[in-house]
């Protein structure tokens, strides 16, 4: 692959790394933030939640903005806003101002990630998209794992301000290289903004994210604090789908889902949410509750998960460009499912080498599956549809991750609450939750097989035509 494409992929990945890291780095500093800013735990919780909701709000309009001003301008502009908002977060005098700055940061991040993916997909083309998406996929799987550990170290050795200052040098560096390397792309032709569609999806998707977060907090699927927003969001999103299918200039071209390989890849990305975030929710508590380790130690132990993903991603990219995404995604999900079964069988005294190998296997499987699914979706659509596809795929991935995290939080806490004080009962609580992750990952094999079959039919049709 030409050197300039590799360099471009690294620059885009650098920008994406900051948005992924800041989604989890603040989790380690909640108590410190509450003390420093004289804020309640509920208010501090909104420092994390506000970012996630705002991020979801920014994604849908990315395609229209990219067509209106060009992906390059959009990426550079939103990176500036994101970095400036990080400065405002670090300088916030109270929790209210911090939450406002986090909202700005989240909206910018929601634009930044799909815009970068669109630039790469257009620059690489169908034959090389697997390899470039594997580079961009590294921060997606690695940064959330590093976040809690990096946050704990910053709190311990610096101050809470560095939870946000850390984004500034990375943002400046990414902008400097992006200004020089990002290709100038066409703009214009987006037409007027689809106001009704925008209002429906920009309220529906954040409301869905908020509802999922509340479900995880209240630990119940029937509590109206979580269920109410979710039901309201589903109504808004259903109205959005109906409207978009009947309007001449839609905000998002949902007819892309009539393409079976594209739809299968999107469903796979949605299903991967639990496999990606499952270990991040379950295993830190396994280490701290069952093994009596510190939070920093638990975060360090999770690096095996990230290492597996980082090793798998480049391999997955090369294979995807040769044989298609379906076989690679399927193989990755099988590996993750097997490793997930292993974690369900962990005990309170399982040798750490075995635990680390299982975490490595989970990460390796997710690394094999995530980037090829995204690459397969881009490879089967016209180049002009990429601006529509990137926000759609990110919305599916974000929604799957939110509901996967909420579901696992509810199951694990309920299991631990109902378990007795004995170690054996606590082991059973973690086992049940890990079985759910393994089962959900196995279910995701179904759309991966559909993707594999659809790609095979496309290649057979192309061979017949030629």
Short mmCIF file of C-alpha atoms in Angstrom, two decimals:
data_model
loop_
_atom_site.label_atom_id
_atom_site.label_comp_id
_atom_site.label_asym_id
_atom_site.label_seq_id
_atom_site.Cartn_x
_atom_site.Cartn_y
_atom_site.Cartn_z
CA UNK A 1 0.00 0.00 0.00
CA UNK A 2 1.44 3.44 -0.91
CA UNK A 3 3.22 5.27 1.88
CA UNK A 4 0.93 8.29 1.70
CA UNK A 5 -2.12 6.13 2.41
CA UNK A 6 -0.40 4.62 5.45
CA UNK A 7 0.54 8.09 6.71
CA UNK A 8 -3.00 9.30 6.16
CA UNK A 9 -4.38 6.33 8.12
CA UNK A 10 -2.03 7.06 11.03
CA UNK A 11 -3.08 10.73 11.14
CA UNK A 12 -6.79 9.88 11.14
CA UNK A 13 -6.19 7.20 13.80
CA UNK A 14 -4.36 9.76 15.95
CA UNK A 15 -7.37 12.07 15.85
CA UNK A 16 -9.73 9.19 16.61
CA UNK A 17 -7.58 8.05 19.53
CA UNK A 18 -8.29 11.22 21.50
CA UNK A 19 -12.06 10.90 21.12
CA UNK A 20 -12.01 7.25 22.22
CA UNK A 21 -9.62 7.82 25.14
CA UNK A 22 -11.59 10.69 26.61
CA UNK A 23 -14.76 8.56 26.69
CA UNK A 24 -13.31 6.41 29.51
CA UNK A 25 -10.35 8.34 30.98
CA UNK A 26 -12.60 10.42 33.26
CA UNK A 27 -14.10 7.33 34.90
CA UNK A 28 -11.06 6.97 37.15
CA UNK A 29 -11.35 10.56 38.38
CA UNK A 30 -14.99 10.78 39.47
CA UNK A 31 -14.29 11.00 43.20
CA UNK A 32 -11.47 13.50 42.66
CA UNK A 33 -13.66 15.64 40.39
CA UNK A 34 -16.44 15.65 42.97
CA UNK A 35 -14.08 16.82 45.72
CA UNK A 36 -12.26 19.40 43.60
CA UNK A 37 -15.40 20.94 42.10
CA UNK A 38 -17.63 20.46 45.17
CA UNK A 39 -20.10 18.47 43.09
CA UNK A 40 -22.47 15.62 43.89
CA UNK A 41 -21.84 12.10 42.50
CA UNK A 42 -24.86 12.53 40.23
CA UNK A 43 -23.47 15.77 38.76
CA UNK A 44 -20.04 14.22 38.27
CA UNK A 45 -21.67 11.26 36.53
CA UNK A 46 -22.92 13.67 33.90
CA UNK A 47 -19.33 14.56 33.01
CA UNK A 48 -19.09 11.14 31.36
CA UNK A 49 -22.71 10.77 30.26
CA UNK A 50 -22.90 14.22 28.61
CA UNK A 51 -19.95 13.35 26.37
CA UNK A 52 -21.50 10.08 25.22
CA UNK A 53 -24.88 11.68 24.50
CA UNK A 54 -23.34 14.63 22.64
CA UNK A 55 -21.12 12.26 20.66
CA UNK A 56 -24.21 10.38 19.52
CA UNK A 57 -25.86 13.69 18.55
CA UNK A 58 -22.95 14.68 16.34
CA UNK A 59 -22.75 11.52 14.24
CA UNK A 60 -25.93 11.69 12.06
CA UNK A 61 -25.24 15.02 10.36
CA UNK A 62 -21.65 14.12 9.46
CA UNK A 63 -22.56 12.99 5.95
CA UNK A 64 -24.40 16.20 5.08
CA UNK A 65 -21.61 18.36 6.52
CA UNK A 66 -18.96 16.38 4.62
CA UNK A 67 -20.84 16.87 1.35
CA UNK A 68 -21.40 20.53 2.14
CA UNK A 69 -17.87 21.65 3.10
CA UNK A 70 -15.74 18.60 2.24
CA UNK A 71 -14.46 15.85 4.56
CA UNK A 72 -11.04 17.51 4.93
CA UNK A 73 -12.44 20.80 6.19
CA UNK A 74 -14.87 18.97 8.43
CA UNK A 75 -12.16 16.80 10.00
CA UNK A 76 -9.74 19.67 10.61
CA UNK A 77 -12.46 21.99 11.88
CA UNK A 78 -13.96 19.53 14.32
CA UNK A 79 -10.49 18.56 15.57
CA UNK A 80 -9.87 22.23 16.42
CA UNK A 81 -13.21 22.41 18.25
CA UNK A 82 -12.52 19.16 20.10
CA UNK A 83 -9.06 20.33 21.21
CA UNK A 84 -10.36 23.76 22.26
CA UNK A 85 -13.17 22.12 24.24
CA UNK A 86 -10.56 19.95 25.99
CA UNK A 87 -8.81 23.16 27.11
CA UNK A 88 -12.13 24.50 28.42
CA UNK A 89 -12.68 21.24 30.31
CA UNK A 90 -9.28 21.51 31.97
CA UNK A 91 -9.93 25.13 32.97
CA UNK A 92 -13.55 24.63 34.10
CA UNK A 93 -14.14 26.39 37.44
CA UNK A 94 -17.19 24.30 38.35
CA UNK A 95 -18.98 21.13 37.31
CA UNK A 96 -21.64 22.99 35.29
CA UNK A 97 -19.04 24.57 33.02
CA UNK A 98 -17.24 21.24 32.77
CA UNK A 99 -20.42 19.50 31.58
CA UNK A 100 -21.06 22.23 28.98
CA UNK A 101 -17.48 21.89 27.68
CA UNK A 102 -17.91 18.10 27.55
CA UNK A 103 -21.04 18.53 25.41
CA UNK A 104 -19.06 20.62 22.91
CA UNK A 105 -16.25 18.08 23.03
CA UNK A 106 -18.68 15.22 22.41
CA UNK A 107 -20.42 16.83 19.43
CA UNK A 108 -17.04 17.55 17.82
CA UNK A 109 -15.95 13.95 18.44
CA UNK A 110 -19.14 12.68 16.84
CA UNK A 111 -18.26 14.56 13.65
CA UNK A 112 -14.54 13.77 13.76
CA UNK A 113 -14.61 9.96 13.68
CA UNK A 114 -16.96 9.40 10.68
CA UNK A 115 -15.31 12.23 8.74
CA UNK A 116 -11.92 10.55 9.13
CA UNK A 117 -13.31 7.20 8.04
CA UNK A 118 -14.87 8.80 4.96
CA UNK A 119 -11.55 10.38 3.98
CA UNK A 120 -9.74 7.07 4.29
CA UNK A 121 -12.38 5.02 2.49
CA UNK A 122 -12.35 7.40 -0.48
CA UNK A 123 -8.54 7.59 -0.59
CA UNK A 124 -7.91 3.85 -0.27
CA UNK A 125 -10.59 2.45 -2.58
CA UNK A 126 -12.26 -0.97 -2.25
CA UNK A 127 -9.06 -2.97 -2.78
CA UNK A 128 -7.17 -1.40 0.14
CA UNK A 129 -9.94 -0.33 2.50
CA UNK A 130 -9.43 -3.36 4.77
CA UNK A 131 -5.86 -2.40 5.59
CA UNK A 132 -6.56 1.27 6.26
CA UNK A 133 -9.60 0.50 8.40
CA UNK A 134 -7.45 -1.85 10.46
CA UNK A 135 -5.22 1.10 11.36
CA UNK A 136 -8.18 3.29 12.29
CA UNK A 137 -9.63 0.40 14.28
CA UNK A 138 -6.69 0.36 16.70
CA UNK A 139 -7.81 3.39 18.76
CA UNK A 140 -11.41 2.15 18.74
CA UNK A 141 -10.46 -1.00 20.66
CA UNK A 142 -7.30 0.17 22.48
CA UNK A 143 -8.17 3.63 23.80
CA UNK A 144 -11.21 2.58 25.91
CA UNK A 145 -9.03 -0.11 27.53
CA UNK A 146 -6.22 2.35 28.27
CA UNK A 147 -8.58 5.07 29.48
CA UNK A 148 -9.25 3.97 33.09
CA UNK A 149 -5.58 3.10 33.73
CA UNK A 150 -4.30 6.33 32.18
CA UNK A 151 -6.91 8.26 34.17
CA UNK A 152 -5.89 6.60 37.45
CA UNK A 153 -2.22 7.36 36.81
CA UNK A 154 -2.96 10.99 35.94
CA UNK A 155 -5.03 11.44 39.10
CA UNK A 156 -2.33 9.80 41.22
CA UNK A 157 0.70 11.60 39.78
CA UNK A 158 -0.69 14.87 38.37
CA UNK A 159 -4.19 16.38 38.82
CA UNK A 160 -7.72 16.02 37.46
CA UNK A 161 -7.01 18.77 34.92
CA UNK A 162 -4.71 16.38 33.06
CA UNK A 163 -7.67 14.12 32.29
CA UNK A 164 -8.42 16.78 29.64
CA UNK A 165 -5.02 18.44 29.06
CA UNK A 166 -3.82 15.09 27.68
CA UNK A 167 -5.96 15.65 24.57
CA UNK A 168 -4.32 18.97 23.69
CA UNK A 169 -0.84 17.89 22.49
CA UNK A 170 -2.34 14.95 20.63
CA UNK A 171 -4.91 17.22 18.98
CA UNK A 172 -2.28 19.80 17.97
CA UNK A 173 -0.03 17.10 16.54
CA UNK A 174 -2.91 15.50 14.61
CA UNK A 175 -3.94 18.88 13.18
CA UNK A 176 -0.40 19.73 12.08
CA UNK A 177 0.00 16.46 10.19
CA UNK A 178 -3.59 16.50 8.95
CA UNK A 179 -3.18 19.98 7.46
CA UNK A 180 -0.28 18.69 5.39
CA UNK A 181 -1.48 15.19 4.52
CA UNK A 182 -5.27 15.15 4.24
CA UNK A 183 -6.32 15.24 0.57
CA UNK A 184 -8.54 17.99 -0.72
CA UNK A 185 -11.90 16.46 -1.55
CA UNK A 186 -14.91 17.72 -3.45
CA UNK A 187 -17.63 19.66 -1.69
CA UNK A 188 -21.00 21.12 -2.48
CA UNK A 189 -24.03 19.39 -3.89
CA UNK A 190 -25.38 18.45 -0.48
CA UNK A 191 -28.50 20.46 -1.06
CA UNK A 192 -30.54 22.01 1.75
CA UNK A 193 -30.37 20.37 5.16
CA UNK A 194 -33.11 17.81 5.83
CA UNK A 195 -34.37 19.67 8.90
CA UNK A 196 -37.15 17.27 9.90
CA UNK A 197 -34.92 14.21 9.55
CA UNK A 198 -32.12 15.95 11.45
CA UNK A 199 -34.39 16.91 14.35
CA UNK A 200 -35.78 13.37 14.61
CA UNK A 201 -32.42 11.58 14.61
CA UNK A 202 -30.47 14.17 16.60
CA UNK A 203 -33.02 13.89 19.40
CA UNK A 204 -33.73 10.17 19.04
CA UNK A 205 -30.17 8.81 19.02
CA UNK A 206 -28.92 10.80 22.07
CA UNK A 207 -32.13 9.92 23.92
CA UNK A 208 -31.45 6.26 23.16
CA UNK A 209 -27.88 6.62 24.47
CA UNK A 210 -29.15 8.36 27.60
CA UNK A 211 -31.76 5.67 28.21
CA UNK A 212 -29.16 2.93 27.87
CA UNK A 213 -26.87 4.74 30.30
CA UNK A 214 -29.72 5.12 32.80
CA UNK A 215 -30.55 1.43 32.52
CA UNK A 216 -26.96 0.69 33.46
CA UNK A 217 -27.15 3.09 36.42
CA UNK A 218 -30.50 1.99 37.88
CA UNK A 219 -29.72 -1.69 37.10
CA UNK A 220 -33.19 -2.41 35.78
CA UNK A 221 -34.89 -2.74 32.41
CA UNK A 222 -38.31 -1.93 33.86
CA UNK A 223 -37.46 1.30 35.70
CA UNK A 224 -39.01 4.21 33.80
CA UNK A 225 -35.91 6.35 34.29
CA UNK A 226 -34.26 4.17 31.66
CA UNK A 227 -37.18 2.51 29.91
CA UNK A 228 -39.05 5.78 29.25
CA UNK A 229 -36.22 7.46 27.29
CA UNK A 230 -35.57 4.26 25.34
CA UNK A 231 -39.21 3.92 24.26
CA UNK A 232 -39.35 7.61 23.33
CA UNK A 233 -36.14 7.26 21.35
CA UNK A 234 -37.43 4.22 19.47
CA UNK A 235 -40.55 6.15 18.44
CA UNK A 236 -38.45 9.08 17.21
CA UNK A 237 -36.08 6.80 15.29
CA UNK A 238 -38.97 4.86 13.74
CA UNK A 239 -40.42 8.18 12.55
CA UNK A 240 -36.98 9.12 11.22
CA UNK A 241 -36.71 5.90 9.18
CA UNK A 242 -40.19 6.32 7.75
CA UNK A 243 -39.58 9.94 6.83
CA UNK A 244 -36.13 9.34 5.30
CA UNK A 245 -37.48 6.65 2.97
CA UNK A 246 -39.99 9.09 1.47
CA UNK A 247 -38.03 12.35 1.20
CA UNK A 248 -36.19 13.42 -1.96
CA UNK A 249 -33.00 14.68 -0.23
CA UNK A 250 -32.62 12.55 2.93
CA UNK A 251 -30.11 13.31 5.64
CA UNK A 252 -29.03 9.65 5.46
CA UNK A 253 -29.62 7.35 2.52
CA UNK A 254 -31.19 4.40 4.34
CA UNK A 255 -31.79 2.61 1.05
CA UNK A 256 -28.16 1.48 1.29
CA UNK A 257 -29.43 -1.25 3.60
CA UNK A 258 -31.11 -2.89 0.60
CA UNK A 259 -27.55 -3.97 -0.26
CA UNK A 260 -27.33 -7.32 1.58
CA UNK A 261 -23.54 -7.30 2.21
CA UNK A 262 -23.76 -3.73 3.54
CA UNK A 263 -26.73 -4.56 5.78
CA UNK A 264 -24.99 -7.70 7.06
CA UNK A 265 -21.84 -5.75 7.87
CA UNK A 266 -23.88 -3.12 9.70
CA UNK A 267 -25.70 -5.75 11.76
CA UNK A 268 -22.36 -7.34 12.63
CA UNK A 269 -21.01 -4.00 13.86
CA UNK A 270 -24.10 -3.55 16.02
CA UNK A 271 -23.69 -7.03 17.48
CA UNK A 272 -19.99 -6.54 18.21
CA UNK A 273 -20.73 -3.94 20.89
CA UNK A 274 -21.06 -6.48 23.68
CA UNK A 275 -17.95 -8.41 22.65
CA UNK A 276 -15.91 -5.21 22.56
CA UNK A 277 -17.05 -3.70 25.87
CA UNK A 278 -17.88 -6.88 27.81
CA UNK A 279 -14.36 -7.43 29.18
CA UNK A 280 -14.07 -3.72 30.06
CA UNK A 281 -17.14 -4.01 32.32
CA UNK A 282 -16.74 -7.49 33.80
CA UNK A 283 -13.03 -8.16 34.16
CA UNK A 284 -12.01 -5.10 36.26
CA UNK A 285 -14.58 -6.17 38.85
CA UNK A 286 -13.39 -9.77 38.60
CA UNK A 287 -9.87 -8.64 39.48
CA UNK A 288 -10.89 -6.25 42.28
CA UNK A 289 -13.72 -8.24 43.90
CA UNK A 290 -12.63 -11.85 43.45
CA UNK A 291 -8.86 -11.42 43.30
CA UNK A 292 -8.45 -8.43 45.64
CA UNK A 293 -6.33 -6.42 43.21
CA UNK A 294 -6.17 -2.63 42.90
CA UNK A 295 -7.99 -0.70 40.19
CA UNK A 296 -4.69 0.27 38.53
CA UNK A 297 -3.55 -3.36 38.54
CA UNK A 298 -6.87 -4.45 37.03
CA UNK A 299 -6.53 -1.86 34.29
CA UNK A 300 -3.00 -3.01 33.53
CA UNK A 301 -4.15 -6.63 33.33
CA UNK A 302 -6.70 -5.62 30.69
CA UNK A 303 -3.89 -4.55 28.37
CA UNK A 304 -3.73 -8.16 27.18
CA UNK A 305 -7.14 -7.59 25.60
CA UNK A 306 -5.86 -4.51 23.78
CA UNK A 307 -2.64 -6.26 22.75
CA UNK A 308 -4.62 -9.06 21.13
CA UNK A 309 -6.66 -6.55 19.15
CA UNK A 310 -3.63 -4.53 18.05
CA UNK A 311 -1.92 -7.68 16.75
CA UNK A 312 -5.05 -8.93 14.99
CA UNK A 313 -6.07 -5.70 13.24
CA UNK A 314 -3.25 -5.42 10.67
CA UNK A 315 -3.53 -9.14 9.93
CA UNK A 316 -7.28 -8.82 9.49
CA UNK A 317 -6.86 -5.87 7.14
CA UNK A 318 -4.51 -7.70 4.80
CA UNK A 319 -6.64 -10.83 4.66
CA UNK A 320 -9.85 -8.83 4.13
CA UNK A 321 -8.43 -7.09 1.07
CA UNK A 322 -7.59 -10.52 -0.40
CA UNK A 323 -10.64 -12.66 0.36
CA UNK A 324 -13.33 -10.28 1.67
CA UNK A 325 -14.56 -9.39 5.13
CA UNK A 326 -17.06 -12.20 5.72
CA UNK A 327 -14.61 -15.07 6.40
CA UNK A 328 -12.39 -12.86 8.59
CA UNK A 329 -15.29 -11.50 10.65
CA UNK A 330 -16.65 -15.02 11.15
CA UNK A 331 -13.25 -16.32 12.28
CA UNK A 332 -12.87 -13.42 14.71
CA UNK A 333 -16.27 -14.04 16.27
CA UNK A 334 -15.53 -17.74 16.67
CA UNK A 335 -12.26 -16.92 18.45
CA UNK A 336 -14.02 -14.41 20.73
CA UNK A 337 -16.80 -16.89 21.50
CA UNK A 338 -14.34 -19.61 22.49
CA UNK A 339 -12.36 -17.18 24.66
CA UNK A 340 -15.64 -15.96 26.17
CA UNK A 341 -16.53 -19.51 27.18
CA UNK A 342 -13.12 -19.70 28.86
CA UNK A 343 -13.81 -16.55 30.91
CA UNK A 344 -17.16 -18.04 31.98
CA UNK A 345 -15.21 -20.94 33.51
CA UNK A 346 -12.78 -18.75 35.49
CA UNK A 347 -12.52 -19.30 39.22
CA UNK A 348 -11.19 -17.25 42.10
CA UNK A 349 -7.79 -18.94 41.91
CA UNK A 350 -7.32 -19.50 38.18
CA UNK A 351 -3.65 -18.90 37.27
CA UNK A 352 -3.14 -15.40 35.95
CA UNK A 353 -1.36 -16.65 32.85
CA UNK A 354 -4.57 -18.43 31.82
CA UNK A 355 -6.67 -15.33 32.53
CA UNK A 356 -4.33 -13.18 30.44
CA UNK A 357 -4.37 -15.65 27.56
CA UNK A 358 -8.17 -15.57 27.54
CA UNK A 359 -8.16 -11.75 27.53
CA UNK A 360 -5.68 -11.83 24.66
CA UNK A 361 -8.00 -14.20 22.80
CA UNK A 362 -11.00 -11.93 23.36
CA UNK A 363 -9.09 -8.95 22.00
CA UNK A 364 -7.66 -10.92 19.09
CA UNK A 365 -11.14 -12.07 18.07
CA UNK A 366 -12.64 -8.59 18.27
CA UNK A 367 -9.67 -7.21 16.31
CA UNK A 368 -10.25 -9.78 13.58
CA UNK A 369 -13.96 -8.95 13.39
CA UNK A 370 -14.38 -5.19 13.86
CA UNK A 371 -12.31 -3.50 11.12
CA UNK A 372 -13.16 -6.09 8.41
CA UNK A 373 -16.88 -5.56 9.04
CA UNK A 374 -16.47 -1.82 8.49
CA UNK A 375 -14.22 -2.38 5.47
CA UNK A 376 -16.67 -4.86 3.91
CA UNK A 377 -19.45 -2.29 4.16
CA UNK A 378 -17.38 0.36 2.37
CA UNK A 379 -16.20 -2.08 -0.29
CA UNK A 380 -19.70 -2.92 -1.56
CA UNK A 381 -21.12 0.60 -2.01
CA UNK A 382 -20.40 3.33 -4.57
CA UNK A 383 -17.77 5.92 -3.66
CA UNK A 384 -20.37 8.69 -3.61
CA UNK A 385 -22.35 6.82 -0.93
CA UNK A 386 -19.47 6.76 1.59
CA UNK A 387 -20.55 10.06 3.18
CA UNK A 388 -23.92 8.46 3.94
CA UNK A 389 -22.43 5.15 5.07
CA UNK A 390 -19.93 6.40 7.67
CA UNK A 391 -22.50 8.00 10.02
CA UNK A 392 -24.87 5.05 9.58
CA UNK A 393 -22.23 2.47 10.52
CA UNK A 394 -21.03 4.57 13.45
CA UNK A 395 -24.59 4.94 14.70
CA UNK A 396 -25.08 1.17 14.61
CA UNK A 397 -21.77 0.53 16.37
CA UNK A 398 -22.45 3.19 19.02
CA UNK A 399 -25.99 1.93 19.71
CA UNK A 400 -24.84 -1.68 20.00
CA UNK A 401 -22.07 -0.70 22.42
CA UNK A 402 -24.45 1.38 24.57
CA UNK A 403 -27.02 -1.38 24.92
CA UNK A 404 -24.39 -4.07 25.34
CA UNK A 405 -22.82 -2.12 28.19
CA UNK A 406 -26.20 -1.44 29.81
CA UNK A 407 -27.26 -5.08 29.57
CA UNK A 408 -24.04 -6.39 31.10
CA UNK A 409 -24.10 -3.82 33.89
CA UNK A 410 -27.63 -4.84 34.86
CA UNK A 411 -26.88 -8.57 34.72
CA UNK A 412 -23.59 -8.40 36.64
CA UNK A 413 -24.82 -6.12 39.44
CA UNK A 414 -28.04 -8.09 39.86
CA UNK A 415 -26.07 -11.32 39.99
CA UNK A 416 -23.62 -9.95 42.56
CA UNK A 417 -26.46 -8.48 44.62
CA UNK A 418 -28.37 -11.75 44.77
CA UNK A 419 -25.23 -13.83 45.40
CA UNK A 420 -24.34 -14.81 48.91
CA UNK A 421 -21.10 -13.86 50.68
CA UNK A 422 -19.27 -17.03 49.69
CA UNK A 423 -16.56 -16.93 47.05
CA UNK A 424 -18.25 -19.75 45.13
CA UNK A 425 -21.48 -17.74 44.77
CA UNK A 426 -19.57 -14.66 43.58
CA UNK A 427 -17.72 -16.80 41.05
CA UNK A 428 -21.10 -17.99 39.77
CA UNK A 429 -22.25 -14.37 39.38
CA UNK A 430 -19.29 -13.56 37.12
CA UNK A 431 -19.72 -16.86 35.29
CA UNK A 432 -23.36 -16.11 34.37
CA UNK A 433 -22.43 -12.67 33.01
CA UNK A 434 -19.53 -14.03 30.99
CA UNK A 435 -21.80 -16.73 29.52
CA UNK A 436 -24.07 -13.92 28.29
CA UNK A 437 -21.12 -12.23 26.55
CA UNK A 438 -20.04 -15.51 24.96
CA UNK A 439 -23.60 -16.21 23.80
CA UNK A 440 -24.10 -12.72 22.37
CA UNK A 441 -20.80 -12.98 20.49
CA UNK A 442 -21.84 -16.35 19.08
CA UNK A 443 -25.16 -14.88 17.91
CA UNK A 444 -23.20 -12.23 15.98
CA UNK A 445 -21.78 -15.06 13.85
CA UNK A 446 -25.14 -15.24 12.04
CA UNK A 447 -24.89 -11.84 10.27
CA UNK A 448 -21.20 -12.55 9.65
CA UNK A 449 -22.13 -15.71 7.79
CA UNK A 450 -24.71 -13.74 5.80
CA UNK A 451 -21.98 -11.25 4.91
CA UNK A 452 -19.68 -14.11 3.83
CA UNK A 453 -22.41 -15.62 1.65
CA UNK A 454 -23.35 -12.29 0.08
CA UNK A 455 -19.71 -11.49 -0.75
CA UNK A 456 -19.29 -14.92 -2.33
CA UNK A 457 -22.33 -14.30 -4.53
CA UNK A 458 -20.99 -10.90 -5.57
CA UNK A 459 -17.62 -12.36 -6.54
CA UNK A 460 -19.33 -15.19 -8.47
CA UNK A 461 -21.50 -12.65 -10.30
CA UNK A 462 -18.49 -10.51 -11.14
CA UNK A 463 -16.61 -13.54 -12.46
CA UNK A 464 -19.59 -14.54 -14.63
CA UNK A 465 -19.91 -11.03 -16.05
CA UNK A 466 -16.23 -10.79 -16.90
#
